[in-house]
Each structure stands twice: as C-alpha cells, then as structure tokens.
mmCIF file of C-alpha atoms and ligand atoms in Angstrom:
data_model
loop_
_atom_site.group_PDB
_atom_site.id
_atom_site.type_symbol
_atom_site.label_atom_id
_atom_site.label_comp_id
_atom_site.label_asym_id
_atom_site.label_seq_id
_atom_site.Cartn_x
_atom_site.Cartn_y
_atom_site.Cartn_z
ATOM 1 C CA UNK B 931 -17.541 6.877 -9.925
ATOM 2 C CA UNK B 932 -16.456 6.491 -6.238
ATOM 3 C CA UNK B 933 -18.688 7.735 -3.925
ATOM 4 C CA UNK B 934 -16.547 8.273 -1.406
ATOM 5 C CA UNK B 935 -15.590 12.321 -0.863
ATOM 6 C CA UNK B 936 -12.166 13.067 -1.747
ATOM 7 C CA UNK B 937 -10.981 13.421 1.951
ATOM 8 C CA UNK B 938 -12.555 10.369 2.935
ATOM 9 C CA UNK B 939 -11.490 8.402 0.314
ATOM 10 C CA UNK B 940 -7.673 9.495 1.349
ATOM 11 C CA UNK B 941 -8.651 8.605 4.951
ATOM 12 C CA UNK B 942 -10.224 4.662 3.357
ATOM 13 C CA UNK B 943 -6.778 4.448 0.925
ATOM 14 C CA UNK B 944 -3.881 5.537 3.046
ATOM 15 C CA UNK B 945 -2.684 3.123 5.367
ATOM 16 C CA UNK B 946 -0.109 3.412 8.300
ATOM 17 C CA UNK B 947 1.856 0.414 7.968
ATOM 18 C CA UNK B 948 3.310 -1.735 5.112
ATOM 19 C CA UNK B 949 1.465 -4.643 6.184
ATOM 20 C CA UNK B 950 -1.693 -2.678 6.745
ATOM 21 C CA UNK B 951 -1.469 -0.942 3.016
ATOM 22 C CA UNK B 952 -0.715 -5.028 1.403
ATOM 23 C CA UNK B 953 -4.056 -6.236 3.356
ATOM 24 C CA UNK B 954 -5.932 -3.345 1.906
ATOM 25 C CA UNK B 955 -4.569 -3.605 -1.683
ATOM 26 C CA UNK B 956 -5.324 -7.587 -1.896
ATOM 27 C CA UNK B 957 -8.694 -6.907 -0.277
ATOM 28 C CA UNK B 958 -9.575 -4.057 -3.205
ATOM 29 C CA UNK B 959 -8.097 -6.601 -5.493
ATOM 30 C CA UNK B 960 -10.402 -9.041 -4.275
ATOM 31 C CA UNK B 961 -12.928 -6.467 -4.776
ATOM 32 C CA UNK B 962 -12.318 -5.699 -8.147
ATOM 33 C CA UNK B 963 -12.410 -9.547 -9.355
ATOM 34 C CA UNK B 964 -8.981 -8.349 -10.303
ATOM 35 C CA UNK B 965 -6.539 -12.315 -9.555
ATOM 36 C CA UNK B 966 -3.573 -11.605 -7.064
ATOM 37 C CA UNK B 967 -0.015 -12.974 -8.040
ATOM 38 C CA UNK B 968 2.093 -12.645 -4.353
ATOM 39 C CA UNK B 969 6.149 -13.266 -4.829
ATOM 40 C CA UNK B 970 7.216 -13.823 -1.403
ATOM 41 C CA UNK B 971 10.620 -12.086 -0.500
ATOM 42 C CA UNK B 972 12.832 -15.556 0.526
ATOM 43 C CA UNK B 973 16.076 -13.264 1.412
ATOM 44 C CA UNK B 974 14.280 -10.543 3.988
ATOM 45 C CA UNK B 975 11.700 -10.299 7.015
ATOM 46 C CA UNK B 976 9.805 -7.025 8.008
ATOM 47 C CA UNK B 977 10.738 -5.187 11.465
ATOM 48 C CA UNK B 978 8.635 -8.181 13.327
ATOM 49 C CA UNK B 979 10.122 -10.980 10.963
ATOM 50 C CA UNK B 980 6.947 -11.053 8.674
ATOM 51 C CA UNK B 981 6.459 -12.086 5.694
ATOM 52 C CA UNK B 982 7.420 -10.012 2.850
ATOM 53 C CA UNK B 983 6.145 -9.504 -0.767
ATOM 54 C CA UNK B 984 5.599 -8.043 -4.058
ATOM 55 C CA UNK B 985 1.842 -8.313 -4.503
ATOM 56 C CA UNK B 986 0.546 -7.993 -8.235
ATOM 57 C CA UNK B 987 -2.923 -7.557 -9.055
ATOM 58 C CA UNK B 988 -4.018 -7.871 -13.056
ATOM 59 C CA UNK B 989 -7.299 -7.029 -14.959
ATOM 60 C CA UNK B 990 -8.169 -7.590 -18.292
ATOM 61 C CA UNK B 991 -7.561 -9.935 -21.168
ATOM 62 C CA UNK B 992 -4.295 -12.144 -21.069
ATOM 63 C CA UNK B 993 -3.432 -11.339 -24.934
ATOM 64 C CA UNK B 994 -3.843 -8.016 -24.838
ATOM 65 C CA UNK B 995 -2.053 -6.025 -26.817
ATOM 66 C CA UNK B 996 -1.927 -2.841 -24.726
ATOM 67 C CA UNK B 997 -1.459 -2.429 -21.311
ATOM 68 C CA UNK B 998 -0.961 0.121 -18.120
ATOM 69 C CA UNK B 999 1.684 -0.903 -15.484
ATOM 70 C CA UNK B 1000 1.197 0.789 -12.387
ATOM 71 C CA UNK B 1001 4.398 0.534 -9.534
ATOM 72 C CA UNK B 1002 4.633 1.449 -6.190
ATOM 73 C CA UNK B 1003 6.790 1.338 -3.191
ATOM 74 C CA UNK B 1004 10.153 1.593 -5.104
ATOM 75 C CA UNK B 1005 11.653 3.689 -2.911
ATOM 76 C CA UNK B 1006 9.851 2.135 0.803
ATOM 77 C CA UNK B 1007 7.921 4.686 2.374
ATOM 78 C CA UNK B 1008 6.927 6.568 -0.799
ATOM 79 C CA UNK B 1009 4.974 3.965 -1.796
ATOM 80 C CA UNK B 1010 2.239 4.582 0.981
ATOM 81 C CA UNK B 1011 1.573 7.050 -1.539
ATOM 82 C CA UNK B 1012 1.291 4.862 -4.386
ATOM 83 C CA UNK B 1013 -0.274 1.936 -2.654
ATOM 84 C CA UNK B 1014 -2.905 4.580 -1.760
ATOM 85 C CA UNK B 1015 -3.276 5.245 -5.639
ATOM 86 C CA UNK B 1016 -3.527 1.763 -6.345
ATOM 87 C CA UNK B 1017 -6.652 0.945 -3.889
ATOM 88 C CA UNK B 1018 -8.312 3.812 -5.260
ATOM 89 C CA UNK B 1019 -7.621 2.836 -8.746
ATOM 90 C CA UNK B 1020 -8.850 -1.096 -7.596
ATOM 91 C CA UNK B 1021 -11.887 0.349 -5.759
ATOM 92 C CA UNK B 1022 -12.829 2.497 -8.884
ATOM 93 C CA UNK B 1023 -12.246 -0.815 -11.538
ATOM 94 C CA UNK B 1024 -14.556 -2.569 -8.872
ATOM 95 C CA UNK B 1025 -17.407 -0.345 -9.908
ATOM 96 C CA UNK B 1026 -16.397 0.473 -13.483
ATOM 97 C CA UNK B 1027 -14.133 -2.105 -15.093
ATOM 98 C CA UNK B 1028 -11.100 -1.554 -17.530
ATOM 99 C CA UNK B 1029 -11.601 -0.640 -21.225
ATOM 100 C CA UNK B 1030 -11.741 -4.306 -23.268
ATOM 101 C CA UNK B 1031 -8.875 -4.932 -24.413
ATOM 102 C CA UNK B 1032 -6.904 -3.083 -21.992
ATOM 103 C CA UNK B 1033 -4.418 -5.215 -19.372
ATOM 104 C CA UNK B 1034 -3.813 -3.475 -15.696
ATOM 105 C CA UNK B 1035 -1.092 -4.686 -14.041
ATOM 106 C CA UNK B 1036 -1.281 -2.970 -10.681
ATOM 107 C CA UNK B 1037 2.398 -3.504 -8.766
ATOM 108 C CA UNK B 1038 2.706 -3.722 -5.115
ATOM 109 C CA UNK B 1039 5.497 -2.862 -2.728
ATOM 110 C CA UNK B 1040 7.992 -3.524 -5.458
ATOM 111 C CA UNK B 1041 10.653 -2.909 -2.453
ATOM 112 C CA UNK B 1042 9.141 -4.318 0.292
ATOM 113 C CA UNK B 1043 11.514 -4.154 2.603
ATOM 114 C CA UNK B 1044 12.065 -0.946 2.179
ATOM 115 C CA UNK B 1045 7.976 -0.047 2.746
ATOM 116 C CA UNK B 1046 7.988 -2.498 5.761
ATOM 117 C CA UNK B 1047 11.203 -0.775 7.329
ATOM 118 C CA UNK B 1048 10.870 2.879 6.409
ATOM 119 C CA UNK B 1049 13.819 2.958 4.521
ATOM 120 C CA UNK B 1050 13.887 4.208 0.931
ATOM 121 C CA UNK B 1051 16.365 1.807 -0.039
ATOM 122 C CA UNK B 1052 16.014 -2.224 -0.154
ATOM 123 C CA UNK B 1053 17.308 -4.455 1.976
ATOM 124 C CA UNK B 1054 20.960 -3.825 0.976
ATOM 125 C CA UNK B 1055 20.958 0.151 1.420
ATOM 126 C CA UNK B 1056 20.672 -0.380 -2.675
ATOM 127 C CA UNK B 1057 18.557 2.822 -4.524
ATOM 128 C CA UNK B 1058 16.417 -0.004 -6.541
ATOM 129 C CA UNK B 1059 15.839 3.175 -9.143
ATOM 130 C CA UNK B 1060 19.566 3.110 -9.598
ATOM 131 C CA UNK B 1061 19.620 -0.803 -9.511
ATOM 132 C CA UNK B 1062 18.356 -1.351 -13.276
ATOM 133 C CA UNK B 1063 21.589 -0.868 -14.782
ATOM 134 C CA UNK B 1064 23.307 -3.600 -17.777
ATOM 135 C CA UNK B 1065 24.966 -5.747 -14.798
ATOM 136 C CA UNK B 1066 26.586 -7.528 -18.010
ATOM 137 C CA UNK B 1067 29.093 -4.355 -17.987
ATOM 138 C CA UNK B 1068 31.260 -2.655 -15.360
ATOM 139 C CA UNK B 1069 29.007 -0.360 -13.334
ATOM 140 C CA UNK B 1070 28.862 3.364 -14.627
ATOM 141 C CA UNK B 1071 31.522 5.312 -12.477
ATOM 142 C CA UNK B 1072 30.426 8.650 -10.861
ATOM 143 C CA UNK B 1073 34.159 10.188 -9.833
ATOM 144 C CA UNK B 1074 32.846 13.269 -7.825
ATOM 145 C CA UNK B 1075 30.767 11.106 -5.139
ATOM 146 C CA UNK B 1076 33.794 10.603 -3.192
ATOM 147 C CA UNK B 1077 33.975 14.263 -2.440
ATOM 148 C CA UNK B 1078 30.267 14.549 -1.576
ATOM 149 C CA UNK B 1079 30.038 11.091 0.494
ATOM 150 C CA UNK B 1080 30.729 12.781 4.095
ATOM 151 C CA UNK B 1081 28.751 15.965 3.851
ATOM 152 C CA UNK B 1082 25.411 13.438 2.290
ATOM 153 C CA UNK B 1083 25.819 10.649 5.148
ATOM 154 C CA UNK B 1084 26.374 11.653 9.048
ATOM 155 C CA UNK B 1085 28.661 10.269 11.384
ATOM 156 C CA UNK B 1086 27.244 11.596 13.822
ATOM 157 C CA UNK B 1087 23.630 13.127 14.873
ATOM 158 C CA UNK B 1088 23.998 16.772 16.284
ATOM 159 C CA UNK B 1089 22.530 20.155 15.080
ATOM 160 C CA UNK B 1090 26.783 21.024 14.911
ATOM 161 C CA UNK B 1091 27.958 17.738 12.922
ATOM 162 C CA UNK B 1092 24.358 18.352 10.874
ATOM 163 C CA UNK B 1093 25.300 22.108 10.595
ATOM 164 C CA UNK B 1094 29.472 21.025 9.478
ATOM 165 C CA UNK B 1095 28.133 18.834 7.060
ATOM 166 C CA UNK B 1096 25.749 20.862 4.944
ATOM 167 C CA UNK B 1097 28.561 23.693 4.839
ATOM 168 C CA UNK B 1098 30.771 21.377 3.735
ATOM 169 C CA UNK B 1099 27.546 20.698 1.090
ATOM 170 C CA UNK B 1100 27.204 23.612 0.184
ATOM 171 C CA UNK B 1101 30.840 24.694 -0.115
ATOM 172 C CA UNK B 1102 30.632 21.941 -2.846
ATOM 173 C CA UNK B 1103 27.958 23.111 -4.491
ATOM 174 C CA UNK B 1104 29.646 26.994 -4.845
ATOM 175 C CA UNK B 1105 32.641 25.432 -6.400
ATOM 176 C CA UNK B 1106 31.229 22.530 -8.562
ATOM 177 C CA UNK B 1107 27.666 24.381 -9.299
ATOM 178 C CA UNK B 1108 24.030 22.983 -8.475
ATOM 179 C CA UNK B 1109 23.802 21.349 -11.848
ATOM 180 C CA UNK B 1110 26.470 19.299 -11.214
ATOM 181 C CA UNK B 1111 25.489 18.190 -7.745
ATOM 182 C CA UNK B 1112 22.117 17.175 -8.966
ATOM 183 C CA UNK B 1113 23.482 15.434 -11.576
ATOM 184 C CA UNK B 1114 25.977 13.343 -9.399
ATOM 185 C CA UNK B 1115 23.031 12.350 -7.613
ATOM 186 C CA UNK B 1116 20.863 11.396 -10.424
ATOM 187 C CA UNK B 1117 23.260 9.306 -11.387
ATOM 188 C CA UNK B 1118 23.453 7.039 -8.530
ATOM 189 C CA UNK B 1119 27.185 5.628 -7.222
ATOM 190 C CA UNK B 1120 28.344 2.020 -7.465
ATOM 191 C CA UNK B 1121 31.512 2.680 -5.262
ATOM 192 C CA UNK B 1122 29.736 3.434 -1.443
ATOM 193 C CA UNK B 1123 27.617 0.613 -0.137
ATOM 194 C CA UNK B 1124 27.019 2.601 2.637
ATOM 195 C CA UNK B 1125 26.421 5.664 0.707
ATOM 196 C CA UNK B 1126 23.233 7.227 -1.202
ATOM 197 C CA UNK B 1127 22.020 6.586 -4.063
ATOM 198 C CA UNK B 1128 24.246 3.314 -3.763
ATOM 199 C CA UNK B 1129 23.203 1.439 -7.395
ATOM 200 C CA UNK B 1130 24.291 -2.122 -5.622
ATOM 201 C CA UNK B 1131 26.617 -4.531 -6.694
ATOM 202 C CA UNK B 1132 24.187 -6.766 -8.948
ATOM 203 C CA UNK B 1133 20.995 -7.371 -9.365
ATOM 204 C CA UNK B 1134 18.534 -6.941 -6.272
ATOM 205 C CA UNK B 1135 15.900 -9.630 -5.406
ATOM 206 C CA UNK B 1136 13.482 -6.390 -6.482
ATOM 207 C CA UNK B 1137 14.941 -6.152 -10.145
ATOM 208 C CA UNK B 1138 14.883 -9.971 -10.418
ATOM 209 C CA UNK B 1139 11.124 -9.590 -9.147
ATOM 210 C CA UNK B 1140 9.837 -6.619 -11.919
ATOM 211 C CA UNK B 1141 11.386 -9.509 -14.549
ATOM 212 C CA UNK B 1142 9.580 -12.322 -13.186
ATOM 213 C CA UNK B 1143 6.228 -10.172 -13.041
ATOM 214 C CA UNK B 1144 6.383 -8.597 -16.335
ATOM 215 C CA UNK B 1145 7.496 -11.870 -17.786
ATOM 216 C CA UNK B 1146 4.628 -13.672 -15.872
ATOM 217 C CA UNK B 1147 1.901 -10.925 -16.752
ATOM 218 C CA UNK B 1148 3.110 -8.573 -19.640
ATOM 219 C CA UNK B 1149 4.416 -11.107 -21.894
ATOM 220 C CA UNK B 1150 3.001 -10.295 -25.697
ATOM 221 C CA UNK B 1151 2.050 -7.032 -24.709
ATOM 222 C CA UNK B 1152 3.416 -4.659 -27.458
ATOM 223 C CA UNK B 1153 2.263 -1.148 -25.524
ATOM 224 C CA UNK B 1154 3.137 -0.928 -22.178
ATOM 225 C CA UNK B 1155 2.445 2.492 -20.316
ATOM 226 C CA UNK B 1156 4.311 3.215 -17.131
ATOM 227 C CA UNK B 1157 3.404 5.173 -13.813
ATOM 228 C CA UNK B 1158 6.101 4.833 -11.269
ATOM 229 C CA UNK B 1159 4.611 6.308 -8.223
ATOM 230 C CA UNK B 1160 7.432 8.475 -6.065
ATOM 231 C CA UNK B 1161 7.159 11.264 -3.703
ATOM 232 C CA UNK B 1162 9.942 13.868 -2.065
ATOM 233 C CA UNK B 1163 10.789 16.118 -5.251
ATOM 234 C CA UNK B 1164 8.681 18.749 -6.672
ATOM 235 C CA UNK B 1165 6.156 21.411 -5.359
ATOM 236 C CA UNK B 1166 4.303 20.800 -2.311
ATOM 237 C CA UNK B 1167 1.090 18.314 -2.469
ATOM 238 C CA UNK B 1168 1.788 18.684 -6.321
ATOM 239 C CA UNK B 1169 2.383 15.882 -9.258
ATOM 240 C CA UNK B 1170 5.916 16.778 -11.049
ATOM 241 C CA UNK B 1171 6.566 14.229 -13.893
ATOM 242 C CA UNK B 1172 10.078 12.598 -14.852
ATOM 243 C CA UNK B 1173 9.475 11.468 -18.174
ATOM 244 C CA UNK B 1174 12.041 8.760 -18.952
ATOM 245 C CA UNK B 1175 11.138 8.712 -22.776
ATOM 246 C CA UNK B 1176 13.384 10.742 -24.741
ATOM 247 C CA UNK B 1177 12.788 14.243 -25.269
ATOM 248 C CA UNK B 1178 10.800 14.586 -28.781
ATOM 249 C CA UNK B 1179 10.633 10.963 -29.538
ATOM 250 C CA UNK B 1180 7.543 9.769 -29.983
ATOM 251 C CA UNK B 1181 7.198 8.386 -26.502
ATOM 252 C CA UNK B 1182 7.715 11.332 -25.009
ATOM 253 C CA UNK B 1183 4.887 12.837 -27.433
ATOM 254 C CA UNK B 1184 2.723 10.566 -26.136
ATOM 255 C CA UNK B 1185 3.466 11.032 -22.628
ATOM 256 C CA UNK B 1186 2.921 14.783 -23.260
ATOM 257 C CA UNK B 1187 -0.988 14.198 -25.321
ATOM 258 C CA UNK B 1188 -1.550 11.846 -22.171
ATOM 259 C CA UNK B 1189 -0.309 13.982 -18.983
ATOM 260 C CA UNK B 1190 -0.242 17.912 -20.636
ATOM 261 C CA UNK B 1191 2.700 18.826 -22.284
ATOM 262 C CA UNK B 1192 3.495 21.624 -19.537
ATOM 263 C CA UNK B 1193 3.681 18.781 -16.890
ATOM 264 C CA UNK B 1194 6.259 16.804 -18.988
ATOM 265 C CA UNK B 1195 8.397 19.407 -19.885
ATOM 266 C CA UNK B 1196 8.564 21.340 -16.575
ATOM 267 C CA UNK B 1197 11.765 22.317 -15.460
ATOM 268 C CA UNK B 1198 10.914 22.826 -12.185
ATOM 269 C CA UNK B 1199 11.667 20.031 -9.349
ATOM 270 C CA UNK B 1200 15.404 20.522 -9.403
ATOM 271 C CA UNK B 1201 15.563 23.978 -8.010
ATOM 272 C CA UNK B 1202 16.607 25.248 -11.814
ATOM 273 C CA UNK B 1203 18.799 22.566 -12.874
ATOM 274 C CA UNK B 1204 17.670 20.715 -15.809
ATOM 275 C CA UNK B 1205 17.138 16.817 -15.541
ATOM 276 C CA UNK B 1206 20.320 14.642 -14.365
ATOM 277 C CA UNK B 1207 21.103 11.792 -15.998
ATOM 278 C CA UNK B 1208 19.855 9.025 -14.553
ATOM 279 C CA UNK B 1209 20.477 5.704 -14.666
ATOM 280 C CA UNK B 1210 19.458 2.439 -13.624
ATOM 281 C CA UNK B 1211 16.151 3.524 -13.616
ATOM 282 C CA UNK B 1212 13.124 0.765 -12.929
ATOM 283 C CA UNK B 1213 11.511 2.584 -16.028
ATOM 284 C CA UNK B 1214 15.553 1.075 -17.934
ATOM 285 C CA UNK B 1215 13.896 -2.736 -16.228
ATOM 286 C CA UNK B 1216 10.658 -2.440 -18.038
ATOM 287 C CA UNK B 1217 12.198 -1.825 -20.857
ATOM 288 C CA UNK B 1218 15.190 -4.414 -20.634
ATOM 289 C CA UNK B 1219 12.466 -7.019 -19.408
ATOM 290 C CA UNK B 1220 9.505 -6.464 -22.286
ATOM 291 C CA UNK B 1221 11.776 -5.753 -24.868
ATOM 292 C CA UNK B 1222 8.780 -6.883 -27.578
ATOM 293 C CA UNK B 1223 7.135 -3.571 -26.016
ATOM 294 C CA UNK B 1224 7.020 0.252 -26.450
ATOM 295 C CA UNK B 1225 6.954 1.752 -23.130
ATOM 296 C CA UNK B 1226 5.874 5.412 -22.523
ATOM 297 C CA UNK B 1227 5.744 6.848 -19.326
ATOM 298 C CA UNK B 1228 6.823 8.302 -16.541
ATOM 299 C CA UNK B 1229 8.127 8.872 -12.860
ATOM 300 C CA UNK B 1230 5.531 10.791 -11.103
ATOM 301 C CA UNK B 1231 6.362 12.544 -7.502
ATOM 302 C CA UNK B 1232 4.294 14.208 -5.297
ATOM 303 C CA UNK B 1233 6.608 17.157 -3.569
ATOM 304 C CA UNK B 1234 6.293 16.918 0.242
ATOM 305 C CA UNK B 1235 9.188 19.471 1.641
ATOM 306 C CA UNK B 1236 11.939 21.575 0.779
ATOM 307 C CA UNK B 1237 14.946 20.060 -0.633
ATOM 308 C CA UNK B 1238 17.550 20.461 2.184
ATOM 309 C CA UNK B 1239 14.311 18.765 4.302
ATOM 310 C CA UNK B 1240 14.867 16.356 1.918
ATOM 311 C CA UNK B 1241 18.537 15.956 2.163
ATOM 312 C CA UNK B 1242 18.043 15.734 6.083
ATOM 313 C CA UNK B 1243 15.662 12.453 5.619
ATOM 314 C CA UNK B 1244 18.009 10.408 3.410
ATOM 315 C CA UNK B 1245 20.888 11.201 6.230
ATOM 316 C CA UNK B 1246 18.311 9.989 8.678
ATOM 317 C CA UNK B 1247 17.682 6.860 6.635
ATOM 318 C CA UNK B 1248 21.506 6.415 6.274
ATOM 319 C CA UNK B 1249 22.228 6.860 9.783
ATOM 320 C CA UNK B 1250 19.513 4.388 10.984
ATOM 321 C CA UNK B 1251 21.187 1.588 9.046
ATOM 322 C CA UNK B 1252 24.831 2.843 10.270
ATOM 323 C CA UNK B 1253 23.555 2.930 13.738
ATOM 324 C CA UNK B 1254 21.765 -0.193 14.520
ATOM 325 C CA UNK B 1255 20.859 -0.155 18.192
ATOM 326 C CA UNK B 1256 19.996 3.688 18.368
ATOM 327 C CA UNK B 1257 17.856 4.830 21.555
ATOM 328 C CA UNK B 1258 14.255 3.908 20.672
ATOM 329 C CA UNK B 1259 12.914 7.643 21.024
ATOM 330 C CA UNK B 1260 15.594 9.024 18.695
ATOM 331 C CA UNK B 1261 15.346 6.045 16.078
ATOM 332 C CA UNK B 1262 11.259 6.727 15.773
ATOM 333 C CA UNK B 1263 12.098 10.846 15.855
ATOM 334 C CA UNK B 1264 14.339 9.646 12.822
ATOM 335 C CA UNK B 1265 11.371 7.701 11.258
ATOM 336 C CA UNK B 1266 9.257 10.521 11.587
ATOM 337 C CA UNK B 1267 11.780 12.839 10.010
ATOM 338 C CA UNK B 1268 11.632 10.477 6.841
ATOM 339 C CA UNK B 1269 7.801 10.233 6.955
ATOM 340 C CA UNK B 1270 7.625 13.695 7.204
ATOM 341 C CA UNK B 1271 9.291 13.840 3.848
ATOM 342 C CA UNK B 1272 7.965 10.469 1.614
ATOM 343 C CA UNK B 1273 4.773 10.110 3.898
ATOM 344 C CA UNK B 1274 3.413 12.811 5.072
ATOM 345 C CA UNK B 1275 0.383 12.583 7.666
ATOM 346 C CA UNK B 1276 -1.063 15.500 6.591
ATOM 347 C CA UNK B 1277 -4.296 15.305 5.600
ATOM 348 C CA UNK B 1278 -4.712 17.862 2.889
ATOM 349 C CA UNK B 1279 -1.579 16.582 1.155
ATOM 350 C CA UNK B 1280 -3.241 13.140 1.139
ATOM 351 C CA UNK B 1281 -6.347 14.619 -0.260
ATOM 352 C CA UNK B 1282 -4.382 16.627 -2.821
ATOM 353 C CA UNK B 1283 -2.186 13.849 -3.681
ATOM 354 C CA UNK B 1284 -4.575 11.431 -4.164
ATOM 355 C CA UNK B 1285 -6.696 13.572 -6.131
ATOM 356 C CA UNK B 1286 -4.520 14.052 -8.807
ATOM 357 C CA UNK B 1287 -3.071 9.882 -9.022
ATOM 358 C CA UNK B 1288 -6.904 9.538 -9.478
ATOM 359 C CA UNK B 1289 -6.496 11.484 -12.561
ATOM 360 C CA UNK B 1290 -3.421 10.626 -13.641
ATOM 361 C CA UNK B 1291 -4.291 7.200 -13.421
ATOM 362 C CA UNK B 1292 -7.259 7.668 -15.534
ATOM 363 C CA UNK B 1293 -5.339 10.380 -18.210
ATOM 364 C CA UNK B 1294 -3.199 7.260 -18.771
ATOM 365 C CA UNK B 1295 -6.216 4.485 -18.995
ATOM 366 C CA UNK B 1296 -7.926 6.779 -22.018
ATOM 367 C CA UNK B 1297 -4.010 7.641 -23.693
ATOM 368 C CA UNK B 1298 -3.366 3.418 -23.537
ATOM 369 C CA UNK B 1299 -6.411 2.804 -25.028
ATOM 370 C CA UNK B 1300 -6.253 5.601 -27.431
ATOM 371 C CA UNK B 1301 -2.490 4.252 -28.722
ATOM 372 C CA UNK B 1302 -2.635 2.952 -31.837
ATOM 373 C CA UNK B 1303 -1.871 -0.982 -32.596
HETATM 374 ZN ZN1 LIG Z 26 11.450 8.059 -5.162
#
C-alpha cells in the first residue's frame, strides 16, 4: 500500500503546472519499471513555446488479452486531476505490480495543449470529447445552438454584459426547458468555431494521437476497460460516473458490478435532466480505434462548483481565446476563474478526489481481471 497519508499523498500527486504534472508522471513511470511512449505534439507549443506531448506509460504483458486504459487531460486543466490519479496509481504499481496478465495503459495529457494553456479545449477551441465523431459523414447538426451561442460566449467582460447574457440564458431555458438545454450541449456543435462545445472540423492531432496509442499499445487486446478522468459536473469533491455503455447491455452491467450500480445509474449531475446525448465522445475513439475489443467504462467527474460557476468558466475560457492581448491581471483572474472550477486548489477536494480515483482505479483493476476471456 502507499504509505503516504491521504493528504500528503494529494500534496506529492498534484502538480501546478502541465509541465510540472508530465515530469512527475514519467518520473513515477520510471518508478514503476512501467516503459514511457512520448508523441510529441508537431502542430502546437505550450505558453513558453515548449515542447508538447501525449505521454503513455504501459505495464504488463504485450499479448494480453485484457487490459485497463486510463486517460487524462481531455479537457486541459481537468486533467491535473487525472494526472494526479495516474502518479498515484504509478506510485502504487511501483510497490505492488499489476495482476499477470493484466495490460495498464496509463494516458497522459491526451490534450496537451489544452493542460499546458488552461484551456479545456485543444489547440483549435475544438471540445476533443465532441471530436470523436465518423468524420467519413457530414457532422451531426445541432439547430438550436444558434439561439444559445451569444448568451454561452461573452462579448464583452462586465458584471452587466455577464448579467444580460445569463437572462438571455435563462429566458431560453423557460421556453425550451432544462432538458433540452443540456441536451444541446451534450451534443456538441459543428457550426461555431468560436463557440462551445465546438466538435471541430476533422480530426484533431489528439484523436489522431488516442489511434496511434491504442494501435501502438492495445492492439490484440479483446477487453479494454475505460476511465476517462474529468472534473466540473457532479456533487462537490464527489465521483459522478457517465457510463457510455448502453443502458442494460452487458457493458453497462459490468460497469455497474465494477463501480456500484447506484453510481452508474445516478441521475444526478444534470440538475434533474436525464443524460444528453452525446456524441463524439473519446470513449466513441476507443471504440472506433480497437474495434477487435469490448470496451466498458466510463467518464468519471469529480464536481468542483455549481453549474452557473461552471457556465461562467467556459465563457472565461472562450473569452481568453477571443481576446488575445487581455490586461495580464484580468487574463490570470480569468485563469483562476477556470481553475477554480476544473482545478481546484483546495486541499480537501484534492484529498477527497484523490481518494476515491485511488479506488476507482483499483474497483476497475479487480472487475478487468475478473472479466471473463
Ligand atoms: Zn471534462
């Protein structure tokens, strides 16, 4: 076991910086006798024009049949969360390695740019959990964004403009319903590059990046299980699990003997609504990428702050990229505003957080093993 204390171990895991959290996760790699595979991003530079990559560690046997796929960083500055999961993980392996017969694919900083910039989208204000779409057929259309695009992104930064916009919001939401509103959200729009939840207009170097890994690492693995590591939505401090399996297939079964079936088929996170329909999800890339496997798993968040909070850091993240050459003070109040709610620096959110990705992690190490050839 790790005999670090839970707070100190959150302290040792979570790092400040994007480059600070890749050091760490190579060097608990490194730890773990686990070998590194490092795809350098060719297209993009970090805030001080560093280098910047997707960082893979792997464990176990090459022709296993089963493995666990562990992702963070798909949405930039929630993955200090999962990068923080993934050292702990690494430092845990060190002292007590995998199952036999069990791979561990451990994914860093899938959007890089995003974790080096702050910025929950990649390098092209692209959602990369929207991005996994069939780019083979015209994009999925979403005809109610329009009407929402000016109250979601500000044109301009002022408690009034900030105030107009989320009565315009929430105008919307009286006429069209909150079920409706989450759902146009879920489902990502193809139309707005310089909206949210923008799905892109092809393939990011990100999606091209999960195919190249999982054909580099997962390739012949038949049972792949999936922990996407997010924060922003759900209960403060708390895990709340999207499930991308079907409901009552026998992924989803799995998913619920693995996590607790009162985790998987919460219906809270959503403030009611029941779950959108997403698409383009990186959960959709695993899937399109090892088609010879089964994949069960899951999205799992850690809720941080309300969801208007919420609302107000993606507008800040829009509005940083709109507004290049902001004041310095009010561009880092902006970043903190988004940290606030995908990063916290709290301390007892850390410690709860990491608490239960310790456990998760594990609940899904026994269920892999456990899954029948
Ligand atoms: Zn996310």
């Amino acid at each position: 076991m790790n005999p670090l204390a839970p707070a100190a171990l959150a302290h040792a895991c979570f790092m400040p910086t994007y480059a600070g959290a890749r050091a760490h996760f190579l060097a608990a790699a490194a730890a773990a006798g686990a070998p590194t595979d490092i795809l350098v991003h060719e297209q993009a530079r970090g805030p001080d024009g560093s280098t910047l990559s997707t960082d893979v560690a792997v464990l176990g046997p090459r022709d296993a049949e089963r493995a666990l796929l562990v992702v963070s960083g798909t949405h930039g500055p929630e993955g200090f969360t999962g990068s923080a999961a993934q050292i702990a993980l690494l430092y845990r392996l060190a002292v007590q390695p995998p199952p036999a017969g069990l791979r561990i694919v451990l994914v860093h900083a899938i959007n890089p740019w995003g974790f080096a910039h702050l910025s929950r989208t990649t390098e092209n204000n692209v959602d990369l959990n929207r991005n996994f779409i069939d780019w083979e057929a015209p994009p999925p259309d979403n005809p109610l964004y329009p009407s929402l695009h000016a109250a979601l992104t500000a044109q301009e930064w002022s408690p009034e403009a900030l105030d107009a916009a989320e009565a315009r919001l929430q105008a919307w939401i009286r006429v069209q319903g909150h079920a409706t509103f989450v759902d146009v959200l879920a489902r990502g729009q193809y139309t707005h590059p310089h909206g949210v939840h923008y799905g892109g207009a092809g393939r990011e170097w990100s999606n091209r990046t999960l195919e190249t890994l999982l054909q580099r690492h997962l390739a012949g693995v038949r049972r792949i299980g999936l922990i996407d590591w997010h924060t922003g939505l759900g209960e403060r401090g708390q895990p709340f699990f999207l499930c991308f399996n079907e409901p009552g297939d026998a992924g989803w079964e799995r998913a619920c003997r693995w996590w607790g079936r009162d985790r998987i088929e919460t219906r809270a996170g959503f403030d009611g609504s029941a779950r959108p329909r997403y698409q383009g999800l990186l959960f959709q890339g695993v899937q399109r990428y090892a088609p010879a496997a089964e994949v069960t798993g899951a999205v799992i968040e850690f809720g941080t702050l309300a969801s208007a909070e919420t609302r107000r850091a993606l507008q800040a993240d829009s509005y940083l990229k709109t507004h290049p050459g902001l004041p310095q003070d009010q561009a880092r109040a902006l970043r903190a505003l988004l940290l606030e709610a995908f990063s916290p620096p709290d301390p007892d959110w850390k410690r709860s957080v990491l608490g239960h990705a310790l456990r998760i992690q594990e609940q899904a190490i026994q269920g892999v093993e456990a899954w029948p050839a």
